[in-house]
Amino acid sequence: MPNIYDITMTVEESMQVWKNYEQKKPRISNVQNHDEGKPHESLLTMNTHTGTHVDAPLHMLAGGATIETITLERLVGPARVLDLTHVVDCITKDDLVPFAIQRGERLLFKTASSLSEEFLMDFPFLREDGAKYLADIGVGLIASDALGIERAQAEYPTHRTLMRNDVIIVEGVRLKDVEAGNYTLVIAPLKLTGIDAAPARAFLMA
Amino acid sequence: MPNIYDITMTVEESMQVWKNYEQKKPRISNVQNHDEGKPHESLLTMNTHTGTHVDAPLHMLAGGATIETITLERLVGPARVLDLTHVVDCITKDDLVPFAIQRGERLLFKTASSLSEEFLMDFPFLREDGAKYLADIGVGLIASDALGIERAQAEYPTHRTLMRNDVIIVEGVRLKDVEAGNYTLVIAPLKLTGIDAAPARAFLMA
């Protein structure tokens, strides 16, 4: 068997969430337990964009495609981790050109966000020109280690450029313990339907 | 790339749940949307035993191990789908002996439950003697296509026998479109911690 590298954020009440907003925190409560003479069961309440998750186009495009349209075939297969830990503020086209990115590639961006358990208010994000460059190449998937692939661009041009060009967006992967290079990627979202996103388990194999 | 067979139950409000109990149904609601000038986001509320999920020993054993102790290495790898669609009422040791099951195997049980979108009140379950037989062999994992691996045995001897012998229990896989035989299995639960179970995406590759 290959080595497995879990790149998923643990879903727990103390986890980092977008801009530390209270309403973005997951809630996990006990609904029955052995003290009552019953099996132990829990109730999970979470925003679909919590932790490691897959965005569907509907998230940023009115009338956009929903999460069940993103098949496992798109989410499983060869992938490459790019070391972008040196990037400050934002990832631009100029940062990406040296990687000689090819059509159809699945890419994981390792940035300063992988090194922090706290939400970084100034997390490095993919700037619009970088998104346009990747959409023009026709990459298959981009996984960001930040909880967002963009931070504060008016009208969300990074999300929208990628979504309009059929590039899958994954957010919140954890790459601290993973070196740059080639792997087999598995992104396994909950099988939700008709909505904007799904939380996922994600891992690399090598 | 291999063929991928998704064996996950779709999580939606109309899905089958244990004994059709209202409180076991997931709830999915919109929390913000494009009509408000905001990205579309949803809130998911679900029992951790909804749909396709992995049980941790804590579910049925007071003080038992919690879900984060079940590693991806145990949940990913070679597996075998057993055709048990002829079985009525319960799966016994006698039903299992003909398969020549080996130590460490990951097994998926295809029964009448795979052929129904409704919860079967009389679903075929793994009887205590079958569980003891599999625990003695030392199988690695059993995935049931019913929402429970047992139905109504006092003191839950099937769950408890398997859990005490380190056999992982997965419930609610969908095998209607999968033939008996050998595959590579991926069970990818949400990365929860400290609790009794986690909902999962599950698929086979061949």
CSV table of C-alpha atoms in Angstrom, one decimal:
chain,number,residue,atom,x,y,z
A,1,MET,CA,0.0,0.0,0.0
A,2,PRO,CA,1.2,3.6,-0.7
A,3,ASN,CA,1.7,6.0,2.1
A,4,ILE,CA,-1.3,8.1,3.0
A,5,TYR,CA,-1.0,11.8,3.9
A,6,ASP,CA,-4.2,13.1,5.5
A,7,ILE,CA,-4.6,16.8,4.4
A,8,THR,CA,-7.9,17.4,6.1
A,9,MET,CA,-8.7,20.0,8.8
A,10,THR,CA,-10.2,18.4,11.9
A,11,VAL,CA,-13.8,19.5,12.3
A,12,GLU,CA,-14.2,20.6,15.9
A,13,GLU,CA,-15.7,23.6,17.8
A,14,SER,CA,-12.3,25.1,18.4
A,15,MET,CA,-11.2,25.0,14.7
A,16,GLN,CA,-10.3,28.0,12.6
A,17,VAL,CA,-13.2,29.5,10.7
A,18,TRP,CA,-13.5,32.3,8.1
A,19,LYS,CA,-12.5,35.6,9.7
A,20,ASN,CA,-13.2,33.9,13.1
A,21,TYR,CA,-17.0,34.6,12.7
A,22,GLU,CA,-18.9,32.9,15.5
A,23,GLN,CA,-21.7,31.8,13.2
A,24,LYS,CA,-19.2,29.9,11.0
A,25,LYS,CA,-18.1,27.6,13.9
A,26,PRO,CA,-19.4,24.0,13.8
A,27,ARG,CA,-21.4,22.7,16.8
A,28,ILE,CA,-21.2,19.1,18.0
A,29,SER,CA,-23.5,17.9,20.7
A,30,ASN,CA,-24.4,14.6,22.3
A,31,VAL,CA,-28.0,13.5,21.7
A,32,GLN,CA,-28.0,10.2,23.7
A,33,ASN,CA,-25.4,8.2,25.6
A,34,HIS,CA,-24.6,5.1,27.7
A,35,ASP,CA,-25.5,6.9,31.0
A,36,GLU,CA,-29.1,6.9,29.7
A,37,GLY,CA,-28.8,3.2,28.6
A,38,LYS,CA,-28.6,4.1,24.9
A,39,PRO,CA,-25.9,4.0,22.3
A,40,HIS,CA,-23.8,7.1,22.1
A,41,GLU,CA,-24.8,9.4,19.3
A,42,SER,CA,-23.9,13.0,18.3
A,43,LEU,CA,-25.5,15.8,16.3
A,44,LEU,CA,-23.3,17.8,13.9
A,45,THR,CA,-24.3,21.3,12.8
A,46,MET,CA,-22.0,23.0,10.3
A,47,ASN,CA,-21.8,25.5,7.5
A,48,THR,CA,-21.0,23.6,4.3
A,49,HIS,CA,-17.9,25.8,3.9
A,50,THR,CA,-16.3,24.6,7.2
A,51,GLY,CA,-12.8,23.3,7.2
A,52,THR,CA,-11.7,21.3,4.1
A,53,HIS,CA,-14.5,21.6,1.5
A,54,VAL,CA,-15.3,21.7,-2.1
A,55,ASP,CA,-17.1,24.8,-3.6
A,56,ALA,CA,-19.7,24.3,-6.2
A,57,PRO,CA,-20.3,27.1,-8.8
A,58,LEU,CA,-23.6,28.1,-7.1
A,59,HIS,CA,-21.5,29.5,-4.2
A,60,MET,CA,-20.3,32.4,-6.2
A,61,LEU,CA,-22.5,32.3,-9.4
A,62,ALA,CA,-26.3,32.9,-9.2
A,63,GLY,CA,-27.9,29.9,-10.9
A,64,GLY,CA,-24.5,28.1,-10.9
A,65,ALA,CA,-24.0,24.3,-10.9
A,66,THR,CA,-24.6,22.5,-7.6
A,67,ILE,CA,-22.3,20.2,-5.7
A,68,GLU,CA,-23.5,16.8,-7.0
A,69,THR,CA,-22.3,17.8,-10.5
A,70,ILE,CA,-18.7,17.5,-9.3
A,71,THR,CA,-17.9,13.8,-9.9
A,72,LEU,CA,-15.4,11.7,-8.0
A,73,GLU,CA,-13.6,11.2,-11.3
A,74,ARG,CA,-12.7,14.9,-11.1
A,75,LEU,CA,-11.6,14.7,-7.5
A,76,VAL,CA,-9.5,11.6,-7.6
A,77,GLY,CA,-6.3,11.2,-9.5
A,78,PRO,CA,-2.8,12.6,-10.2
A,79,ALA,CA,-2.0,15.9,-8.5
A,80,ARG,CA,0.9,18.2,-7.7
A,81,VAL,CA,1.7,20.2,-4.6
A,82,LEU,CA,3.3,23.6,-5.4
A,83,ASP,CA,5.5,25.2,-2.8
A,84,LEU,CA,4.2,28.8,-2.5
A,85,THR,CA,5.3,29.3,1.1
A,86,HIS,CA,7.5,32.3,0.0
A,87,VAL,CA,4.5,34.2,-1.4
A,88,VAL,CA,3.4,37.3,0.6
A,89,ASP,CA,-0.1,38.9,0.2
A,90,CYS,CA,-1.2,37.2,-3.0
A,91,ILE,CA,-0.3,34.5,-5.7
A,92,THR,CA,0.0,36.2,-9.1
A,93,LYS,CA,0.5,34.9,-12.6
A,94,ASP,CA,4.2,35.7,-12.2
A,95,ASP,CA,4.4,33.4,-9.2
A,96,LEU,CA,2.8,30.5,-11.2
A,97,VAL,CA,4.6,30.7,-14.6
A,98,PRO,CA,7.8,29.0,-13.3
A,99,PHE,CA,5.9,25.8,-12.5
A,100,ALA,CA,5.1,25.0,-16.2
A,101,ILE,CA,1.6,24.1,-15.4
A,102,GLN,CA,-0.2,21.8,-17.8
A,103,ARG,CA,-3.8,21.5,-19.0
A,104,GLY,CA,-5.9,19.2,-16.8
A,105,GLU,CA,-3.6,19.3,-13.8
A,106,ARG,CA,-4.9,19.1,-10.2
A,107,LEU,CA,-2.9,21.6,-8.2
A,108,LEU,CA,-2.5,22.1,-4.4
A,109,PHE,CA,-1.1,25.4,-3.2
A,110,LYS,CA,1.1,25.2,-0.1
A,111,THR,CA,1.3,28.7,1.4
A,112,ALA,CA,1.7,30.3,4.8
A,113,SER,CA,-1.9,29.2,5.7
A,114,SER,CA,-0.6,25.6,6.0
A,115,LEU,CA,1.7,26.7,8.8
A,116,SER,CA,-1.0,28.3,10.9
A,117,GLU,CA,-3.7,26.7,13.0
A,118,GLU,CA,-5.2,30.2,13.3
A,119,PHE,CA,-7.1,32.0,10.6
A,120,LEU,CA,-4.7,34.4,8.9
A,121,MET,CA,-6.5,37.7,8.2
A,122,ASP,CA,-3.9,38.5,5.6
A,123,PHE,CA,-3.7,35.0,4.1
A,124,PRO,CA,-2.0,34.7,0.7
A,125,PHE,CA,-4.8,34.4,-1.9
A,126,LEU,CA,-4.9,33.7,-5.6
A,127,ARG,CA,-5.2,37.1,-7.4
A,128,GLU,CA,-7.4,37.6,-10.4
A,129,ASP,CA,-4.6,37.5,-12.9
A,130,GLY,CA,-3.4,34.2,-11.5
A,131,ALA,CA,-6.8,32.7,-11.7
A,132,LYS,CA,-7.2,33.9,-15.3
A,133,TYR,CA,-3.8,32.4,-16.2
A,134,LEU,CA,-4.8,29.0,-14.7
A,135,ALA,CA,-8.3,29.1,-16.4
A,136,ASP,CA,-6.6,29.8,-19.7
A,137,ILE,CA,-4.3,26.8,-19.3
A,138,GLY,CA,-7.4,24.7,-18.4
A,139,VAL,CA,-6.3,23.2,-15.1
A,140,GLY,CA,-8.8,20.7,-13.5
A,141,LEU,CA,-8.7,21.6,-9.9
A,142,ILE,CA,-7.1,24.0,-7.4
A,143,ALA,CA,-6.9,23.2,-3.7
A,144,SER,CA,-6.0,26.1,-1.5
A,145,ASP,CA,-4.7,25.7,2.0
A,146,ALA,CA,-6.5,28.8,3.1
A,147,LEU,CA,-10.2,28.7,3.9
A,148,GLY,CA,-10.7,30.9,0.9
A,149,ILE,CA,-9.0,31.0,-2.5
A,150,GLU,CA,-9.5,34.8,-2.5
A,151,ARG,CA,-9.7,37.2,0.3
A,152,ALA,CA,-11.3,40.6,-0.6
A,153,GLN,CA,-11.5,41.2,-4.3
A,154,ALA,CA,-14.7,43.0,-5.3
A,155,GLU,CA,-17.1,40.8,-7.2
A,156,TYR,CA,-15.0,37.6,-6.4
A,157,PRO,CA,-13.2,37.5,-9.8
A,158,THR,CA,-10.9,34.6,-8.7
A,159,HIS,CA,-13.8,32.3,-7.8
A,160,ARG,CA,-15.9,33.4,-10.7
A,161,THR,CA,-13.1,33.1,-13.4
A,162,LEU,CA,-12.3,29.6,-12.2
A,163,MET,CA,-16.0,28.5,-11.9
A,164,ARG,CA,-16.9,29.8,-15.3
A,165,ASN,CA,-14.0,27.8,-16.8
A,166,ASP,CA,-14.9,24.5,-15.0
A,167,VAL,CA,-12.0,24.6,-12.6
A,168,ILE,CA,-12.9,22.9,-9.3
A,169,ILE,CA,-12.1,24.8,-6.2
A,170,VAL,CA,-11.2,23.1,-2.9
A,171,GLU,CA,-10.5,25.1,0.2
A,172,GLY,CA,-8.9,24.5,3.6
A,173,VAL,CA,-6.5,21.6,2.8
A,174,ARG,CA,-3.6,21.2,5.3
A,175,LEU,CA,-0.2,20.8,3.7
A,176,LYS,CA,2.3,21.5,6.6
A,177,ASP,CA,3.5,17.9,6.6
A,178,VAL,CA,3.5,17.4,2.8
A,179,GLU,CA,6.5,18.2,0.5
A,180,ALA,CA,6.1,19.7,-2.9
A,181,GLY,CA,5.8,17.2,-5.7
A,182,ASN,CA,3.6,14.6,-7.3
A,183,TYR,CA,1.0,12.5,-5.6
A,184,THR,CA,-2.4,10.7,-6.1
A,185,LEU,CA,-5.1,13.0,-4.7
A,186,VAL,CA,-8.4,11.9,-3.1
A,187,ILE,CA,-10.9,14.6,-2.3
A,188,ALA,CA,-14.0,12.9,-0.9
A,189,PRO,CA,-16.9,15.4,-0.1
A,190,LEU,CA,-20.0,14.4,1.7
A,191,LYS,CA,-22.6,13.3,-0.9
A,192,LEU,CA,-24.8,16.4,-0.7
A,193,THR,CA,-27.1,17.6,-3.5
A,194,GLY,CA,-28.6,20.8,-4.8
A,195,ILE,CA,-26.4,23.2,-2.8
A,196,ASP,CA,-23.3,25.3,-2.8
A,197,ALA,CA,-20.6,23.1,-1.2
A,198,ALA,CA,-19.7,20.0,0.7
A,199,PRO,CA,-17.2,19.4,3.6
A,200,ALA,CA,-14.7,16.7,2.6
A,201,ARG,CA,-12.1,14.3,3.7
A,202,ALA,CA,-8.9,14.8,1.7
A,203,PHE,CA,-5.7,12.9,1.4
A,204,LEU,CA,-2.7,12.3,-0.8
A,205,MET,CA,-1.0,9.0,-1.6
A,206,ALA,CA,2.6,8.5,-2.7
B,1,MET,CA,-7.5,5.7,-14.2
B,2,PRO,CA,-9.6,2.9,-12.7
B,3,ASN,CA,-13.4,3.0,-12.8
B,4,ILE,CA,-14.9,4.6,-9.8
B,5,TYR,CA,-18.1,3.2,-8.2
B,6,ASP,CA,-19.7,5.6,-5.8
B,7,ILE,CA,-21.3,3.6,-3.0
B,8,THR,CA,-22.5,6.5,-0.9
B,9,MET,CA,-26.0,7.4,0.1
B,10,THR,CA,-27.0,10.9,-0.9
B,11,VAL,CA,-27.5,13.1,2.2
B,12,GLU,CA,-30.8,14.9,1.7
B,13,GLU,CA,-33.9,15.5,3.8
B,14,SER,CA,-35.9,12.8,2.0
B,15,MET,CA,-33.3,10.1,2.5
B,16,GLN,CA,-34.0,6.9,4.4
B,17,VAL,CA,-33.1,7.0,8.1
B,18,TRP,CA,-33.1,4.5,10.9
B,19,LYS,CA,-36.7,3.2,11.5
B,20,ASN,CA,-37.9,6.4,9.7
B,21,TYR,CA,-37.5,8.4,13.0
B,22,GLU,CA,-38.1,12.1,12.3
B,23,GLN,CA,-35.3,13.2,14.6
B,24,LYS,CA,-32.8,11.1,12.5
B,25,LYS,CA,-33.5,13.1,9.4
B,26,PRO,CA,-30.8,15.6,8.2
B,27,ARG,CA,-31.7,19.3,7.8
B,28,ILE,CA,-30.2,21.4,5.1
B,29,SER,CA,-31.1,25.1,5.1
B,30,ASN,CA,-29.9,28.2,3.2
B,31,VAL,CA,-28.1,30.8,5.4
B,32,GLN,CA,-27.3,33.4,2.7
B,33,ASN,CA,-27.7,33.8,-1.0
B,34,HIS,CA,-27.3,35.9,-4.2
B,35,ASP,CA,-30.7,37.5,-3.8
B,36,GLU,CA,-29.2,39.2,-0.7
B,37,GLY,CA,-26.1,40.1,-2.6
B,38,LYS,CA,-24.0,37.5,-0.8
B,39,PRO,CA,-22.4,34.1,-1.8
B,40,HIS,CA,-24.8,31.2,-1.5
B,41,GLU,CA,-24.1,29.2,1.7
B,42,SER,CA,-25.9,26.3,3.5
B,43,LEU,CA,-26.2,24.9,7.0
B,44,LEU,CA,-26.2,21.2,7.5
B,45,THR,CA,-27.5,19.5,10.6
B,46,MET,CA,-27.2,15.8,10.9
B,47,ASN,CA,-26.9,12.9,13.3
B,48,THR,CA,-23.4,11.4,12.9
B,49,HIS,CA,-25.1,8.0,12.0
B,50,THR,CA,-26.9,9.4,9.0
B,51,GLY,CA,-26.5,7.6,5.6
B,52,THR,CA,-23.1,6.1,4.9
B,53,HIS,CA,-21.0,6.4,8.0
B,54,VAL,CA,-18.3,4.8,10.2
B,55,ASP,CA,-19.1,3.7,13.7
B,56,ALA,CA,-16.5,4.2,16.4
B,57,PRO,CA,-16.5,1.8,19.4
B,58,LEU,CA,-17.8,4.5,21.7
B,59,HIS,CA,-21.2,4.2,19.8
B,60,MET,CA,-21.9,0.8,21.5
B,61,LEU,CA,-19.2,0.5,24.2
B,62,ALA,CA,-19.1,2.9,27.2
B,63,GLY,CA,-15.7,4.4,27.3
B,64,GLY,CA,-14.9,3.0,23.8
B,65,ALA,CA,-12.5,4.4,21.3
B,66,THR,CA,-13.6,7.5,19.4
B,67,ILE,CA,-13.7,8.2,15.7
B,68,GLU,CA,-10.3,9.8,15.2
B,69,THR,CA,-8.6,6.5,16.2
B,70,ILE,CA,-9.8,4.9,13.0
B,71,THR,CA,-7.1,5.8,10.5
B,72,LEU,CA,-7.3,6.1,6.8
B,73,GLU,CA,-4.9,3.2,6.4
B,74,ARG,CA,-7.6,1.0,7.8
B,75,LEU,CA,-10.3,2.5,5.5
B,76,VAL,CA,-8.4,2.4,2.2
B,77,GLY,CA,-7.2,-0.7,0.4
B,78,PRO,CA,-8.2,-4.1,-1.1
B,79,ALA,CA,-11.8,-5.2,-0.3
B,80,ARG,CA,-14.3,-7.8,-1.4
B,81,VAL,CA,-18.1,-7.4,-2.1
B,82,LEU,CA,-20.0,-10.5,-0.9
B,83,ASP,CA,-23.3,-11.3,-2.6
B,84,LEU,CA,-25.7,-12.0,0.2
B,85,THR,CA,-28.8,-10.9,-1.6
B,86,HIS,CA,-30.4,-14.3,-1.1
B,87,VAL,CA,-30.3,-14.0,2.7
B,88,VAL,CA,-33.6,-13.5,4.5
B,89,ASP,CA,-33.8,-12.2,8.0
B,90,CYS,CA,-30.2,-12.5,9.1
B,91,ILE,CA,-26.7,-13.4,8.1
B,92,THR,CA,-25.3,-16.3,10.0
B,93,LYS,CA,-22.0,-18.1,10.3
B,94,ASP,CA,-23.3,-20.7,7.9
B,95,ASP,CA,-24.0,-18.0,5.3
B,96,LEU,CA,-20.4,-16.8,5.6
B,97,VAL,CA,-18.3,-20.0,5.7
B,98,PRO,CA,-18.6,-20.6,1.9
B,99,PHE,CA,-16.7,-17.4,1.2
B,100,ALA,CA,-13.4,-18.6,2.7
B,101,ILE,CA,-12.9,-15.3,4.4
B,102,GLN,CA,-9.3,-14.5,5.4
B,103,ARG,CA,-7.7,-12.5,8.2
B,104,GLY,CA,-7.5,-8.8,7.6
B,105,GLU,CA,-10.0,-8.7,4.8
B,106,ARG,CA,-12.3,-5.7,4.2
B,107,LEU,CA,-15.8,-7.0,3.4
B,108,LEU,CA,-18.9,-5.4,2.0
B,109,PHE,CA,-22.2,-7.2,2.4
B,110,LYS,CA,-24.6,-6.8,-0.5
B,111,THR,CA,-28.1,-7.6,0.8
B,112,ALA,CA,-31.7,-6.8,0.1
B,113,SER,CA,-31.0,-3.3,1.7
B,114,SER,CA,-29.0,-2.3,-1.4
B,115,LEU,CA,-32.1,-2.8,-3.5
B,116,SER,CA,-34.3,-0.5,-1.5
B,117,GLU,CA,-34.4,3.3,-1.2
B,118,GLU,CA,-36.7,2.9,1.7
B,119,PHE,CA,-35.7,1.7,5.2
B,120,LEU,CA,-36.5,-2.0,5.5
B,121,MET,CA,-37.9,-2.7,8.9
B,122,ASP,CA,-36.9,-6.3,8.5
B,123,PHE,CA,-33.5,-5.7,6.9
B,124,PRO,CA,-31.1,-8.6,6.9
B,125,PHE,CA,-28.6,-8.1,9.7
B,126,LEU,CA,-25.5,-9.8,10.9
B,127,ARG,CA,-26.4,-12.2,13.7
B,128,GLU,CA,-24.3,-12.6,16.7
B,129,ASP,CA,-22.8,-16.0,15.6
B,130,GLY,CA,-21.8,-14.5,12.3
B,131,ALA,CA,-20.1,-11.6,14.0
B,132,LYS,CA,-18.2,-13.9,16.3
B,133,TYR,CA,-17.1,-16.0,13.3
B,134,LEU,CA,-15.7,-12.9,11.6
B,135,ALA,CA,-14.1,-11.6,14.8
B,136,ASP,CA,-12.4,-14.9,15.3
B,137,ILE,CA,-11.0,-14.8,11.7
B,138,GLY,CA,-9.8,-11.3,12.4
B,139,VAL,CA,-11.3,-9.4,9.5
B,140,GLY,CA,-10.4,-5.7,9.2
B,141,LEU,CA,-13.6,-4.0,8.3
B,142,ILE,CA,-17.2,-4.9,7.5
B,143,ALA,CA,-19.4,-2.5,5.5
B,144,SER,CA,-23.1,-3.2,5.7
B,145,ASP,CA,-25.6,-1.8,3.1
B,146,ALA,CA,-28.2,-1.6,5.8
B,147,LEU,CA,-28.2,1.5,8.1
B,148,GLY,CA,-27.4,-0.9,10.9
B,149,ILE,CA,-25.2,-4.0,11.1
B,150,GLU,CA,-27.7,-5.5,13.6
B,151,ARG,CA,-31.4,-4.9,14.0
B,152,ALA,CA,-32.8,-5.8,17.4
B,153,GLN,CA,-30.5,-8.1,19.4
B,154,ALA,CA,-30.5,-7.4,23.2
B,155,GLU,CA,-27.2,-5.8,24.3
B,156,TYR,CA,-26.0,-5.3,20.7
B,157,PRO,CA,-23.8,-8.4,20.6
B,158,THR,CA,-22.9,-8.0,16.9
B,159,HIS,CA,-21.6,-4.4,17.3
B,160,ARG,CA,-19.9,-5.2,20.6
B,161,THR,CA,-18.2,-8.4,19.4
B,162,LEU,CA,-16.8,-6.7,16.4
B,163,MET,CA,-15.8,-3.5,18.3
B,164,ARG,CA,-14.0,-5.5,21.0
B,165,ASN,CA,-12.1,-7.3,18.3
B,166,ASP,CA,-11.0,-4.2,16.4
B,167,VAL,CA,-13.2,-4.9,13.4
B,168,ILE,CA,-14.3,-1.5,11.9
B,169,ILE,CA,-18.0,-1.2,11.2
B,170,VAL,CA,-19.3,0.9,8.3
B,171,GLU,CA,-23.0,1.2,7.7
B,172,GLY,CA,-25.3,2.4,4.9
B,173,VAL,CA,-23.2,1.7,1.8
B,174,ARG,CA,-25.1,1.4,-1.5
B,175,LEU,CA,-24.2,-1.7,-3.6
B,176,LYS,CA,-27.1,-2.0,-6.0
B,177,ASP,CA,-24.9,-1.2,-9.0
B,178,VAL,CA,-21.8,-3.2,-7.9
B,179,GLU,CA,-21.1,-6.8,-8.6
B,180,ALA,CA,-19.6,-9.2,-6.1
B,181,GLY,CA,-15.8,-9.4,-6.4
B,182,ASN,CA,-12.6,-7.6,-5.6
B,183,TYR,CA,-12.0,-3.9,-5.6
B,184,THR,CA,-10.0,-1.1,-4.0
B,185,LEU,CA,-12.1,0.5,-1.3
B,186,VAL,CA,-12.0,4.1,-0.1
B,187,ILE,CA,-14.1,5.0,3.0
B,188,ALA,CA,-13.5,8.7,3.7
B,189,PRO,CA,-15.3,9.9,6.9
B,190,LEU,CA,-15.5,13.5,7.9
B,191,LYS,CA,-12.5,14.2,10.1
B,192,LEU,CA,-14.4,14.5,13.4
B,193,THR,CA,-12.8,13.8,16.8
B,194,GLY,CA,-13.8,12.6,20.3
B,195,ILE,CA,-17.2,11.2,19.2
B,196,ASP,CA,-19.1,8.1,18.2
B,197,ALA,CA,-19.2,8.1,14.4
B,198,ALA,CA,-18.6,10.1,11.2
B,199,PRO,CA,-20.6,10.4,8.0
B,200,ALA,CA,-18.5,9.4,5.0
B,201,ARG,CA,-18.1,9.4,1.3
B,202,ALA,CA,-17.4,5.8,0.1
B,203,PHE,CA,-16.3,4.4,-3.3
B,204,LEU,CA,-14.8,1.4,-4.9
B,205,MET,CA,-12.3,1.3,-7.7
B,206,ALA,CA,-11.6,-1.5,-10.2
